[in-house]
Coordinates of C-alpha atoms in Angstrom, one line a residue:
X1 CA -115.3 -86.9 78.9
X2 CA -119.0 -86.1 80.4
X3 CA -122.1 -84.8 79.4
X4 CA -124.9 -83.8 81.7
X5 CA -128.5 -82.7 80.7
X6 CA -131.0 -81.2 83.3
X7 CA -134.6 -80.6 83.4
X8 CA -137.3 -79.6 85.5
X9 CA -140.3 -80.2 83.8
X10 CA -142.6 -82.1 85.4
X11 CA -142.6 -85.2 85.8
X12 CA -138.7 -84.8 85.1
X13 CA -138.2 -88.4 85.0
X14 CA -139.8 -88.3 81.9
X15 CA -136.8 -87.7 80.4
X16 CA -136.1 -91.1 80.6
X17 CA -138.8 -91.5 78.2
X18 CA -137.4 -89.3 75.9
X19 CA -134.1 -90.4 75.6
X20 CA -135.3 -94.0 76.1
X21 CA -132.7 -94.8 78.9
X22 CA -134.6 -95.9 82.2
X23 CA -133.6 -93.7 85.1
X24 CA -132.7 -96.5 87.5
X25 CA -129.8 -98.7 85.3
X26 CA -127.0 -98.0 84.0
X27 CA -126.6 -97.9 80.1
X28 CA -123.4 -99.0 78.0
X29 CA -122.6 -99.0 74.7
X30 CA -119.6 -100.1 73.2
X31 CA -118.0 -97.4 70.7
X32 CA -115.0 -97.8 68.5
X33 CA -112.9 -95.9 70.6
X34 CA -114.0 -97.2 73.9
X35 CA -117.2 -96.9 75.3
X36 CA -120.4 -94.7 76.6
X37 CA -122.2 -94.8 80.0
X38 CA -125.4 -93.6 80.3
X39 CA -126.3 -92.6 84.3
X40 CA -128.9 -90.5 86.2
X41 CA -126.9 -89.3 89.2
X42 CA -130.5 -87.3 90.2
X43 CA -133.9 -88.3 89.2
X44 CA -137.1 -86.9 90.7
X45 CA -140.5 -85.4 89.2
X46 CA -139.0 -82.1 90.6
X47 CA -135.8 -82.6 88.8
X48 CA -133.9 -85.4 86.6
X49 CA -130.2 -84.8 85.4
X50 CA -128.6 -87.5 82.8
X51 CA -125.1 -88.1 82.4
X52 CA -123.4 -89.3 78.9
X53 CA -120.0 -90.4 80.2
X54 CA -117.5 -91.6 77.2
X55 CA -114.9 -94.0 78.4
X56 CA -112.1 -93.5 75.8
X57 CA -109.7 -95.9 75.3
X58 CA -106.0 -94.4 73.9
X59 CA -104.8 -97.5 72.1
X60 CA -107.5 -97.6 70.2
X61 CA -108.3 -94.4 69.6
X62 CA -104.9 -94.3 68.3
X63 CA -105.2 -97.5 66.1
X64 CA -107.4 -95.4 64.1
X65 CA -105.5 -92.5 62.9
X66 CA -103.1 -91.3 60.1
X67 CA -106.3 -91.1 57.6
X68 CA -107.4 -88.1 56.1
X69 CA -106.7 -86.0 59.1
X70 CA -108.5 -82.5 58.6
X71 CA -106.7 -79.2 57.7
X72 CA -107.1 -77.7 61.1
X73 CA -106.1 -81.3 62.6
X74 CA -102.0 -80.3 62.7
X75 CA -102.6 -77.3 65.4
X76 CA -104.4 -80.5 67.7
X77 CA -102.0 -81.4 70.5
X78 CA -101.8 -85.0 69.6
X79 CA -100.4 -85.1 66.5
X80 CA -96.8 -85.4 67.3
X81 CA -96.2 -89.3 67.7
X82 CA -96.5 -89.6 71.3
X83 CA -99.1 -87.2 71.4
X84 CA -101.8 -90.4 69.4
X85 CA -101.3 -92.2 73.3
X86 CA -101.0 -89.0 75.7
X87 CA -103.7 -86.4 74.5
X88 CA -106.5 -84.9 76.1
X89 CA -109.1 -86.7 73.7
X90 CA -110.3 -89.0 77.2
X91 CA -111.2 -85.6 78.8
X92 CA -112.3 -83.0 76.5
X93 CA -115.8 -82.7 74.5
X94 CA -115.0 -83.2 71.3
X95 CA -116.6 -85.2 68.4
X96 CA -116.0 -88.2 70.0
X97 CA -118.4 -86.7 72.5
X98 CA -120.9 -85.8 69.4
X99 CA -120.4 -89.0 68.2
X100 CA -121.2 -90.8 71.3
X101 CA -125.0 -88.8 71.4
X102 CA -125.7 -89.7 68.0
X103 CA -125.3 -93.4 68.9
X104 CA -126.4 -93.3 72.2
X105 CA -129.3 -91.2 71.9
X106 CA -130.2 -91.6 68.1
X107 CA -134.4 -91.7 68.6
X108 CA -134.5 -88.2 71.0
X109 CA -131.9 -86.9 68.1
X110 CA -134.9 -87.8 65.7
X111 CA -137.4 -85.8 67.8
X112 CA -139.1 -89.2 68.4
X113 CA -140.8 -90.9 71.5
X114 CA -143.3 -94.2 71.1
X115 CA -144.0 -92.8 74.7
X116 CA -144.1 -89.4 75.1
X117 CA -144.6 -87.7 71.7
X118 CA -146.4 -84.8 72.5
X119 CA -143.6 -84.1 74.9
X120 CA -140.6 -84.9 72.8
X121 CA -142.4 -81.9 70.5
X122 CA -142.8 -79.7 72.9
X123 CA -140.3 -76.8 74.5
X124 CA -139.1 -77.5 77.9
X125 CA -136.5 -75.9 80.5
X126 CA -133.2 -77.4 79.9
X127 CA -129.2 -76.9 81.0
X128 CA -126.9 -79.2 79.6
X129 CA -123.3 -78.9 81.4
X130 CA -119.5 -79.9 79.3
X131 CA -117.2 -79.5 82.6
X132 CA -114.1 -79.7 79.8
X133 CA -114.6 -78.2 76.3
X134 CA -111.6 -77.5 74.0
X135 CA -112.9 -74.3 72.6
X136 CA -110.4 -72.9 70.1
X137 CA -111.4 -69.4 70.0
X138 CA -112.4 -69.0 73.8
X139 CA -115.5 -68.4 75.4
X140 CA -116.9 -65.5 73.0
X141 CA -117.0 -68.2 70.0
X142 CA -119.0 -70.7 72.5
X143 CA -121.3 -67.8 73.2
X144 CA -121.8 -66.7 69.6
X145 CA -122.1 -70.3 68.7
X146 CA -124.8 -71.3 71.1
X147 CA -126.6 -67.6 71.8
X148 CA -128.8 -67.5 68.5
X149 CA -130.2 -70.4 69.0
X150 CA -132.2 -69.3 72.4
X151 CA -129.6 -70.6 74.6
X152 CA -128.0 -68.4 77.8
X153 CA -124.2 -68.9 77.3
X154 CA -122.0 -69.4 80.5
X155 CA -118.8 -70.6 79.2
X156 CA -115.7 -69.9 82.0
X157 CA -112.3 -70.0 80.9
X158 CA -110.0 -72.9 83.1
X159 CA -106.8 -71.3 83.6
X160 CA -103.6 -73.4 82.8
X161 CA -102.7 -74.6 86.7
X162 CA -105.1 -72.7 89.7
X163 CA -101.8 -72.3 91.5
X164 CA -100.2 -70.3 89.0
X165 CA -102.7 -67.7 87.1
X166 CA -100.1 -65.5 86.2
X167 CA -99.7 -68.7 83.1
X168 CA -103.1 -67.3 81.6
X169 CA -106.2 -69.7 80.6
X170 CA -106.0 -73.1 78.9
X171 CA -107.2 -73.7 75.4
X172 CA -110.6 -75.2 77.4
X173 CA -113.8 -73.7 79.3
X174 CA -116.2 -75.0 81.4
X175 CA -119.6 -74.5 79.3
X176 CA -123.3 -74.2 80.9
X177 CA -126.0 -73.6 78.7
X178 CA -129.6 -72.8 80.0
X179 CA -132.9 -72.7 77.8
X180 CA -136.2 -73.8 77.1
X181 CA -136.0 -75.7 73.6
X182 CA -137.0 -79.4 72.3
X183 CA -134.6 -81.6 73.9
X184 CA -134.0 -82.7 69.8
X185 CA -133.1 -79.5 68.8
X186 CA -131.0 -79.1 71.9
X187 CA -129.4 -82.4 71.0
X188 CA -128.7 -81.4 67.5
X189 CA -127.1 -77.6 68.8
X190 CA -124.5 -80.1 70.6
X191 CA -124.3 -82.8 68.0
X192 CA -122.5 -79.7 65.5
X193 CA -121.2 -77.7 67.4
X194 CA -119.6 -79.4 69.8
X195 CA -117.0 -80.6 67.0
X196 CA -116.8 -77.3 65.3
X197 CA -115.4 -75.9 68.7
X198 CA -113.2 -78.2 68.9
X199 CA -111.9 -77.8 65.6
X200 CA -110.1 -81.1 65.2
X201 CA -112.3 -84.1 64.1
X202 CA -111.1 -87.5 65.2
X203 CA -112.5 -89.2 62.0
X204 CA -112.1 -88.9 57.9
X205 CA -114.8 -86.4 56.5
X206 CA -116.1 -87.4 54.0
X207 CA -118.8 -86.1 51.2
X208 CA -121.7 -87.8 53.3
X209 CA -120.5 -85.4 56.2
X210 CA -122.7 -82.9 54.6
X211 CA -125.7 -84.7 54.5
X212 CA -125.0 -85.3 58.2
X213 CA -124.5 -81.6 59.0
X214 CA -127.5 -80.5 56.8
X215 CA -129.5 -83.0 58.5
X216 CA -128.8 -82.2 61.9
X217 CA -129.1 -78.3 60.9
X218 CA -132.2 -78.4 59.8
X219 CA -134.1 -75.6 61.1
X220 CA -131.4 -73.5 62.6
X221 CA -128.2 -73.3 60.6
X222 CA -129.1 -71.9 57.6
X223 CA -130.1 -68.6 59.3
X224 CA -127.2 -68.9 61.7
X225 CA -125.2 -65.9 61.8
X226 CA -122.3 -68.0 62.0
X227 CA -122.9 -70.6 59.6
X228 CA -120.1 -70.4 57.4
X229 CA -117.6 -70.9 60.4
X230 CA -119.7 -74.0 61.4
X231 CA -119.6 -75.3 58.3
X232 CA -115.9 -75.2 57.5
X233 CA -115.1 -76.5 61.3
X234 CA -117.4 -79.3 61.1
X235 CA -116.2 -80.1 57.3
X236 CA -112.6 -80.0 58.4
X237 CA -111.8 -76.8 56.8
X238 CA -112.3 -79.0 53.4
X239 CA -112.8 -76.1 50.8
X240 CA -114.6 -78.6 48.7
X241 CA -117.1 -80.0 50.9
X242 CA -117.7 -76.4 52.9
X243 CA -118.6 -75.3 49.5
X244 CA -121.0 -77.6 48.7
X245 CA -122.7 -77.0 52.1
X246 CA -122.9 -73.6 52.0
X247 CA -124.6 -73.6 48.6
X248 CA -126.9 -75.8 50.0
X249 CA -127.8 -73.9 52.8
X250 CA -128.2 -70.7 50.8
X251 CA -130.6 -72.7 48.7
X252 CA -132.4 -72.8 52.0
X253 CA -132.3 -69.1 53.0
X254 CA -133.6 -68.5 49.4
X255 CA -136.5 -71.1 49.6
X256 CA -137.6 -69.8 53.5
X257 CA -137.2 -66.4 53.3
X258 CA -138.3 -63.3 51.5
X259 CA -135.5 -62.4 48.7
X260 CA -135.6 -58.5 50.2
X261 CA -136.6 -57.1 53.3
X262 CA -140.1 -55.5 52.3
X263 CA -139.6 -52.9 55.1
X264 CA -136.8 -51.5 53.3
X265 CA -137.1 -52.3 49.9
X266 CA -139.7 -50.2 49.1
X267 CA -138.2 -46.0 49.5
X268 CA -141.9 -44.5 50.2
X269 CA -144.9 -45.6 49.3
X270 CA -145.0 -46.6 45.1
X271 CA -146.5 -44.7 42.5
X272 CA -146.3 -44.5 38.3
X273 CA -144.2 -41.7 39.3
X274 CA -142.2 -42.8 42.2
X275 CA -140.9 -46.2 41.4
X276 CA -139.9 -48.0 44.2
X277 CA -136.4 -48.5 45.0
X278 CA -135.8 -51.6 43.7
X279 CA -136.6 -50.0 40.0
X280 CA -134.4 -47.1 40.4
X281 CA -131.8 -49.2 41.5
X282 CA -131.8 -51.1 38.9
X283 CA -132.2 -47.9 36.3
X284 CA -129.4 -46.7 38.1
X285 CA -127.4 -49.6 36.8
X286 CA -128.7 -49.9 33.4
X287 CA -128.2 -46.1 32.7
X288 CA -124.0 -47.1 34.0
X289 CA -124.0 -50.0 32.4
X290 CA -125.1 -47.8 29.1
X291 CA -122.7 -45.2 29.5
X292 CA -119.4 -47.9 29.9
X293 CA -120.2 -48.6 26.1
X294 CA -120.7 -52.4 27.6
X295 CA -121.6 -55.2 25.3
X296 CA -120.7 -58.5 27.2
X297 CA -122.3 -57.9 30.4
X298 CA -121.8 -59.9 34.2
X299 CA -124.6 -59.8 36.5
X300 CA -122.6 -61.3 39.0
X301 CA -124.7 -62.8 41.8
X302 CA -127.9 -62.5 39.6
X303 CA -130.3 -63.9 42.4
X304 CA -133.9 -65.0 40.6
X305 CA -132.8 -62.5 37.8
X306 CA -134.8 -58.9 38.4
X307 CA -131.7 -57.0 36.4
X308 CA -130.9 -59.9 34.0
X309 CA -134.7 -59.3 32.6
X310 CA -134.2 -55.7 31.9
X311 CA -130.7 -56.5 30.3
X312 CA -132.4 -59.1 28.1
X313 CA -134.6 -56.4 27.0
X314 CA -131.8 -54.3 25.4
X315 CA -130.6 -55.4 22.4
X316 CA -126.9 -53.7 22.8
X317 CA -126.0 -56.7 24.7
X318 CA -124.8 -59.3 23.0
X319 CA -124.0 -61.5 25.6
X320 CA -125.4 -61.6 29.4
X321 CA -124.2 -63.9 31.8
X322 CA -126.0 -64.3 35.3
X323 CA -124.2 -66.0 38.3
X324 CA -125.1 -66.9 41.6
X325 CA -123.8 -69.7 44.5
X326 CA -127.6 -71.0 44.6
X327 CA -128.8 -73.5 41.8
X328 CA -132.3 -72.5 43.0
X329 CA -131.9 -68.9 42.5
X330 CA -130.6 -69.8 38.9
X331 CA -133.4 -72.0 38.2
X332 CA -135.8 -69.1 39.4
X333 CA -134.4 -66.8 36.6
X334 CA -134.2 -69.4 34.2
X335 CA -138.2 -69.3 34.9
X336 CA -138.5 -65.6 34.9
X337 CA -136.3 -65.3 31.7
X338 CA -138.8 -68.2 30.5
X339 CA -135.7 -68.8 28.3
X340 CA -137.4 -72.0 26.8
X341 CA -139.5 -70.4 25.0
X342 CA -137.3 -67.5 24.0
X343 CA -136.0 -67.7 20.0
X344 CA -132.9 -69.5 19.5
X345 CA -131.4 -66.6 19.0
X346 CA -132.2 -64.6 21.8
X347 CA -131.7 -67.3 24.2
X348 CA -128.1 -67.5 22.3
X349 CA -126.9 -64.5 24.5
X350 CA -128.0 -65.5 27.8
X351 CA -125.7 -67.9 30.2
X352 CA -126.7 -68.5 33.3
X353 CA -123.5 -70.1 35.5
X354 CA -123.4 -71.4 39.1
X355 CA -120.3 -69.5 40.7
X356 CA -119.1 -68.1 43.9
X357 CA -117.6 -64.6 43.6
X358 CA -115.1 -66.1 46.6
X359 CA -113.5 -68.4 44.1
X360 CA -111.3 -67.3 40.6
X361 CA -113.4 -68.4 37.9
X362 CA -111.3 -68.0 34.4
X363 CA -115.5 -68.3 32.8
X364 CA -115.8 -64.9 34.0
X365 CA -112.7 -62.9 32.4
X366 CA -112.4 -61.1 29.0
X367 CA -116.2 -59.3 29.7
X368 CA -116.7 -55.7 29.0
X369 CA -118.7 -55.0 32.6
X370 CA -119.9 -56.7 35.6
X371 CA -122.6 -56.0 38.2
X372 CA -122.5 -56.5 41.7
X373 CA -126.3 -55.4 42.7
X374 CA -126.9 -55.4 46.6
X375 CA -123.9 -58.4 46.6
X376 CA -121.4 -57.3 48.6
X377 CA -123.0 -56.8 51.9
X378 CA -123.8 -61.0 51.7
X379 CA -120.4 -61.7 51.8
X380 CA -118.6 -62.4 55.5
X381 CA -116.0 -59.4 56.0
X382 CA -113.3 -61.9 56.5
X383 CA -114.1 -63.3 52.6
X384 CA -114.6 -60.1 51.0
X385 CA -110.9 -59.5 49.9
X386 CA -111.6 -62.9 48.6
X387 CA -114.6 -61.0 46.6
X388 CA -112.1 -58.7 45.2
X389 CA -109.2 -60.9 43.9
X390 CA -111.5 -62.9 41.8
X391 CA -113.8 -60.3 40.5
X392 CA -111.2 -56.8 40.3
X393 CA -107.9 -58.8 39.9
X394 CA -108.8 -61.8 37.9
X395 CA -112.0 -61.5 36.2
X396 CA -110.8 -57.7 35.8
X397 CA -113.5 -56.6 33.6
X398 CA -113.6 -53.3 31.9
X399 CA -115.9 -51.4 33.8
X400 CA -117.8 -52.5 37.6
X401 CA -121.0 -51.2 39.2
X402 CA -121.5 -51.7 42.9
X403 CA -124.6 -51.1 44.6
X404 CA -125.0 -51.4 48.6
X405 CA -126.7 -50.5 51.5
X406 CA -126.2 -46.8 53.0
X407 CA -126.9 -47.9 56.9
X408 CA -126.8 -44.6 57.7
X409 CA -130.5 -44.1 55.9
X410 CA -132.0 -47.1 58.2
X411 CA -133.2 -44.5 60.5
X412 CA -135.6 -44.0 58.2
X413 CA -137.4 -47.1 58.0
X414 CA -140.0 -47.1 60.6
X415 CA -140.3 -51.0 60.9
X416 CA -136.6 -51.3 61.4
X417 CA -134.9 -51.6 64.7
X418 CA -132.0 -49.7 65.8
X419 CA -129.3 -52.6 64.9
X420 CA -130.9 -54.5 62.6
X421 CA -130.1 -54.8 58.4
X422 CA -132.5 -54.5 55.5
X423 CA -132.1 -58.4 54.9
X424 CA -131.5 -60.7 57.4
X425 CA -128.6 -62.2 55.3
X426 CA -126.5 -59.2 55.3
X427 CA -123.3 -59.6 57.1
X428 CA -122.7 -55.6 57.3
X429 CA -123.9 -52.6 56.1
X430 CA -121.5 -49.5 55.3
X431 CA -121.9 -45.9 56.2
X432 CA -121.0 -44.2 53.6
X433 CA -117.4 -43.0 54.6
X434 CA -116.9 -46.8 54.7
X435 CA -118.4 -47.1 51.3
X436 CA -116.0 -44.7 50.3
X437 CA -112.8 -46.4 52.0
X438 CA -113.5 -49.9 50.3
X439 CA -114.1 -48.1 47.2
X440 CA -111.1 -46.4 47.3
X441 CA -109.0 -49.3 48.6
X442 CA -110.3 -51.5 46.3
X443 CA -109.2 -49.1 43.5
X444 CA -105.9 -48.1 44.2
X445 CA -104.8 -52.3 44.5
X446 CA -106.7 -53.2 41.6
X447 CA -105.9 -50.0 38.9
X448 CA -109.3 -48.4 38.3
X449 CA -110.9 -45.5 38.8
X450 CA -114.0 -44.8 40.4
X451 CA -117.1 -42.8 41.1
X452 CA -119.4 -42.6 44.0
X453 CA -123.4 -41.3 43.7
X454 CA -126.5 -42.4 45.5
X455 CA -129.4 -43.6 44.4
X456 CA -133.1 -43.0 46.1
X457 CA -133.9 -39.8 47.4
X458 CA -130.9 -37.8 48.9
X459 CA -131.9 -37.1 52.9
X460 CA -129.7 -34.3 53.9
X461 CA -129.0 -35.8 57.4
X462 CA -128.3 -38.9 56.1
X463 CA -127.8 -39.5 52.7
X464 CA -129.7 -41.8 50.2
X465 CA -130.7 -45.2 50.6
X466 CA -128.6 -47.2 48.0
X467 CA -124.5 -46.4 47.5
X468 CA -123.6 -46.9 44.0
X469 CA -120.2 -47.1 42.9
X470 CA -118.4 -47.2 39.1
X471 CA -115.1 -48.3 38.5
X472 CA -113.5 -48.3 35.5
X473 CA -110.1 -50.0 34.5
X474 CA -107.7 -47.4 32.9
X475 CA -107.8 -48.7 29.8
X476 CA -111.7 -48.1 30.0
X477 CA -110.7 -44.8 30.7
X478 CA -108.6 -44.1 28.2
X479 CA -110.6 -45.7 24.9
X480 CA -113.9 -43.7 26.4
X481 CA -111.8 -40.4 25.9
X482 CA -110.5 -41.1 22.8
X483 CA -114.3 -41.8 21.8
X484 CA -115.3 -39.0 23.0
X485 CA -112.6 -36.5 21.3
X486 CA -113.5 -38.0 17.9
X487 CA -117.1 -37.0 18.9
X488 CA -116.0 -33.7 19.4
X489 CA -114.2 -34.1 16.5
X490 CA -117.0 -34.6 14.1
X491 CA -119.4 -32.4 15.6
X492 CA -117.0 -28.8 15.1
X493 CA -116.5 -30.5 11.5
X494 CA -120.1 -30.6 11.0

């Protein structure tokens, strides 16, 4: 399998220095599936090209197999018996190819250079060439992969046999990428992703995987629009170990970024009289939350705990529970909430719980209501009806308020661009006929009711800011009726 990198800065041969390989030898390493070859097949100050070539040696590639093969591993083409000696590992990118560049260029992968520091810091114009890339998910995943990090994409589909296109393109593409990056960072884009589009990693993953992946995604992948697909490729679709990572990297997000969009979070300008929207979102909730009767109370994906505060306030609820995928965001309301110096007592009804609402958690069942506030639209589209099993269908609490993005309102915002979301974690935002849809949907398969209102000032073009929904199970339904006939009751009696 090969590997060329091209640059044109000048003095190109300074590559060399970079990558600490001299442009007139030959480099080889032994690996322990074969071995790598280093090469410059052009090298002047105009322009220098490298060449990683990996040697890969069947028989011992398949010596080392039958352990811990990953969940995606079976779909591979070599994983029938003859398949471990005839395969297309030898020609392919994959992560024997990532693994090769960590060994074989482990100091550039650093960002280091005894020689050339200032340079190995520094942008420069690059295009790194894989002639043969298994790519499962074509060419549009390689350019969604590569794209938001700065690179132009040019990845062309190889069709199954030239003399026969009627057969359709193979599982591979030829990929080109051209930018102007740190040749580290460029190193480290490849280093992941390389594997991850391949989706069949020739080694055990194990826990220290993610230190690996975090370490060589520093910078990038935690605002990486497809992060949660890298991570589950490069951790071998290992639910554990994906989840782990992606808590982490949320931690990030939270730590590097702003927890709202300001342009957005604030619905005109503030006054005693006009709170912002962030406050009458959240009396918007409290005032639902105080009509359901609710005692026991989920704030599910509490964040630093704005509405938890408010909740703590109000001494009709007797037990609060906050819940969020990100230990820092927990430990930020646990500081807000200054719960250590709360009474006993009052610091009796808080719980504050690490959780993802992607995953059943029996902790979260048996409560009165729950509280999904500006949640939703953080969830991948693909994992939301993962979002509803575990919070309508098995947490099922009594009653449910959903808050969310109208993107219709956007055009409002004068320091948004057409196209872009309030937070730059939001994975969609609904209009509010989707809004309505879900809601609906969501209703129907999981027996509740629900209502639909706004909250923020109503624009008669295009609606209010915030979507609120309340659903309510039918047993909720039915015990507020009864309550409110007896009320009835006793007032005509009075």
């Amino acid at each position: 399998m090969l590997l060329t990198l091209t640059t044109t800065h000048r003095p190109a041969t300074d590559l060399g220095y970079l990558l600490v390989k001299h442009p007139d030898r030959v480099h080889s390493f032994e690996l322990p599936v074969g071995a790598a070859h280093v090469v410059y097949p052009e090298a002047s100050e105009q322009r220098c090209t490298v060449a990683l070539l990996v040697d890969v040696d069947p028989l011992r590639l398949a010596g080392g197999r039958g352990k811990g093969r990953g969940r995606s591993q079976p779909a591979a083409p070599d994983t029938f018996t003859l398949g471990q000696y005839v395969n297309d590992r030898p020609y392919a990118a994959s992560s024997l190819l990532s693994s090769a560049l960590a060994k074989v260029f482990r100091s550039a992968l650093r960002g280091e250079s005894r020689d050339r520091p200032e340079l190995a810091a520094a942008a420069i114009p690059l295009e790194v060439r894989v002639p043969v890339l298994r790519c499962r998910g074509g060419a549009d995943l390689a350019d969604r992969m590569f794209a938001p990090l700065g690179w132009a994409v040019t990845a062309t589909p190889i069709p199954l046999d030239e003399a026969y296109p009627q057969w359709g393109d193979s599982w591979y593409v030829d990929l080109t990428l051209t930018g102007t990056l740190r040749l580290a960072d460029a190193l480290n884009h490849l280093y992941v992703l390389l594997p991850v589009l391949d989706d069949a990693k020739h080694y055990w993953v194990a826990p220290d995987e993610i230190d690996k992946l975090l370490r060589a995604g520093a910078g990038w992948l935690a605002g990486h629009p497809e992060r949660s697909t890298i991570t589950r490729r490069y951790l071998a679709h290992r639910r554990a170990l994906a989840g782990e990572a992606l808590t982490r990297l949320a931690e990030q997000r939270l730590a590097d970024e702003p927890p709202v969009d300001s342009v957005a979070e604030s619905d005109g300008e503030e006054t005693p009289s006009r709170p912002s929207l962030a406050a009458r979102r959240r009396e918007a909730v409290l005032a639902a939350l105080a009509a359901s009767g609710a005692t026991r109370v989920l704030d599910l994906g509490c964040g630093p705990g704005a509405l938890l505060s408010a909740l703590v306030g109000d001494r009709r609820y007797t037990e609060i529970v906050g819940t969020d995928v990100s230990a820092r965001a927990l430990t930020l309301a646990e500081r807000r909430l200054r719960l250590d110096r709360l009474p006993e007592r009052q610091r009796d009804r808080i719980r504050l719980w690490q959780s993802a609402l992607t995953y059943r958690d029996d902790r979260l069942r048996g409560y009165d209501a729950a509280v999904l506030m500006e949640v939703v639209e953080h969830v991948d589209p693909p994992r939301l009806p993962a979002l509803e099993d575990a919070v309508f269908g098995h947490a099922r609490p009594g009653t449910v308020v959903v808050t969310t993005p109208n993107v219709e309102h956007n055009v409002r915002y004068e320091g948004l661009t057409p196209g872009r979301f309030r937070h730059p974690d939001h994975r969609f935002e609904w209009t509010r006929a989707e809004f309505a849809a879900w809601v609906d949907r969501v209703a129907a398969t999981h027996g509740y009711t629900a209502t639909i209102d706004g909250i923020g000032d109503d624009d008669p073009e295009v609606g209010p800011p915030t979507q609120l929904a309340v659903f309510r199970t039918a047993e909720t339904t039915k015990t507020d009726e009864t309550t409110k006939t007896d009320e009835t009751t006793k007032e005509e009696t009075r």
